[in-house]
């Protein structure tokens, strides 16, 4: 196999971590390890196609994981105890350590951005740099209304629904989305709707926050709050970006990320 063919191939790996078998996709042969963290109900394959395909494979080794209960990291079925983000953060870091990476950078989308923030705060010496988008550190009344609006997956657009339905089958997909809404609403009952605001001052790595100004799921005050409380962080606004800006504007996003990570 030629060197470039070897670099561009994507391998599927399952690793025993914290009592579950976690699935991930791995590509590239670069020095710099990068973990892609998907959003709610997400997986490497459904959430990060253009990143797995096009992030520079000479500079980076890219791993896209499926959190427990998502994608191909099943069984177990996904559940949402109040510490589910903390559990994902520990799983993600332990997975990368099992894969023998000495240090990693994190690219976290949506729920994966929350997981990345927690991982960076909890394991500062292990995290190199971090890019997050579509994340929030707390839950407000406005957020709760938005979540209520996505609870019933039969109301989702066909384009968003199709890949997840193909991955999970309708029943598991629908049931898990409802469970997610209940899971995320738990934070509403905590002081300040807190998910991870107390951890933001503990983040030490260089951090880039990207926000799509047309994101219908995450109001911009969330990006502003994270930017304000993660010291030295950079905030990059994409005026036309929605929640899936890394898919819709993949080339622009990938270039932004590569420049930041180097």
GROMACS .gro file of N, CA and C in nm, residues 17 35 65 88-98 104 106 119-120 123 126-127:
model
   63
   17UNK      N    1  -1.317  -0.007   2.774
   17UNK     CA    2  -1.286   0.108   2.859
   17UNK      C    3  -1.394   0.120   2.966
   35UNK      N    4  -0.905   1.421   1.899
   35UNK     CA    5  -1.026   1.344   1.924
   35UNK      C    6  -1.149   1.427   1.887
   65UNK      N    7  -1.488   0.922   1.823
   65UNK     CA    8  -1.543   0.817   1.910
   65UNK      C    9  -1.695   0.822   1.916
   88UNK      N   10  -1.881   1.071   3.027
   88UNK     CA   11  -1.830   1.076   2.890
   88UNK      C   12  -1.689   1.133   2.885
   89UNK      N   13  -1.663   1.236   2.965
   89UNK     CA   14  -1.529   1.298   2.966
   89UNK      C   15  -1.424   1.197   3.011
   90UNK      N   16  -1.455   1.122   3.116
   90UNK     CA   17  -1.361   1.020   3.165
   90UNK      C   18  -1.343   0.908   3.063
   91UNK      N   19  -1.455   0.862   3.005
   91UNK     CA   20  -1.448   0.758   2.901
   91UNK      C   21  -1.360   0.802   2.785
   92UNK      N   22  -1.379   0.927   2.740
   92UNK     CA   23  -1.306   0.978   2.624
   92UNK      C   24  -1.155   0.982   2.650
   93UNK      N   25  -1.118   1.036   2.766
   93UNK     CA   26  -0.976   1.046   2.802
   93UNK      C   27  -0.917   0.906   2.821
   94UNK      N   28  -0.989   0.818   2.890
   94UNK     CA   29  -0.938   0.683   2.913
   94UNK      C   30  -0.924   0.606   2.782
   95UNK      N   31  -1.015   0.629   2.688
   95UNK     CA   32  -1.005   0.567   2.556
   95UNK      C   33  -0.875   0.609   2.487
   96UNK      N   34  -0.847   0.738   2.486
   96UNK     CA   35  -0.726   0.787   2.418
   96UNK      C   36  -0.599   0.738   2.486
   97UNK      N   37  -0.605   0.723   2.618
   97UNK     CA   38  -0.490   0.667   2.691
   97UNK      C   39  -0.471   0.519   2.656
   98UNK      N   40  -0.581   0.445   2.644
   98UNK     CA   41  -0.574   0.305   2.603
   98UNK      C   42  -0.515   0.291   2.463
  104UNK      N   43  -0.368   1.484   2.379
  104UNK     CA   44  -0.462   1.498   2.268
  104UNK      C   45  -0.524   1.637   2.263
  106UNK      N   46  -0.885   1.832   2.144
  106UNK     CA   47  -1.026   1.795   2.141
  106UNK      C   48  -1.104   1.885   2.044
  119UNK      N   49  -1.348   1.755   3.014
  119UNK     CA   50  -1.222   1.680   3.002
  119UNK      C   51  -1.101   1.774   3.018
  120UNK      N   52  -1.107   1.891   2.955
  120UNK     CA   53  -0.996   1.986   2.963
  120UNK      C   54  -0.977   2.038   3.105
  123UNK      N   55  -0.857   1.708   3.325
  123UNK     CA   56  -0.729   1.644   3.287
  123UNK      C   57  -0.639   1.744   3.214
  126UNK      N   58  -0.328   1.651   3.011
  126UNK     CA   59  -0.345   1.556   2.900
  126UNK      C   60  -0.398   1.625   2.773
  127UNK      N   61  -0.456   1.744   2.790
  127UNK     CA   62  -0.521   1.811   2.676
  127UNK      C   63  -0.430   1.919   2.619
   0.00000   0.00000   0.00000
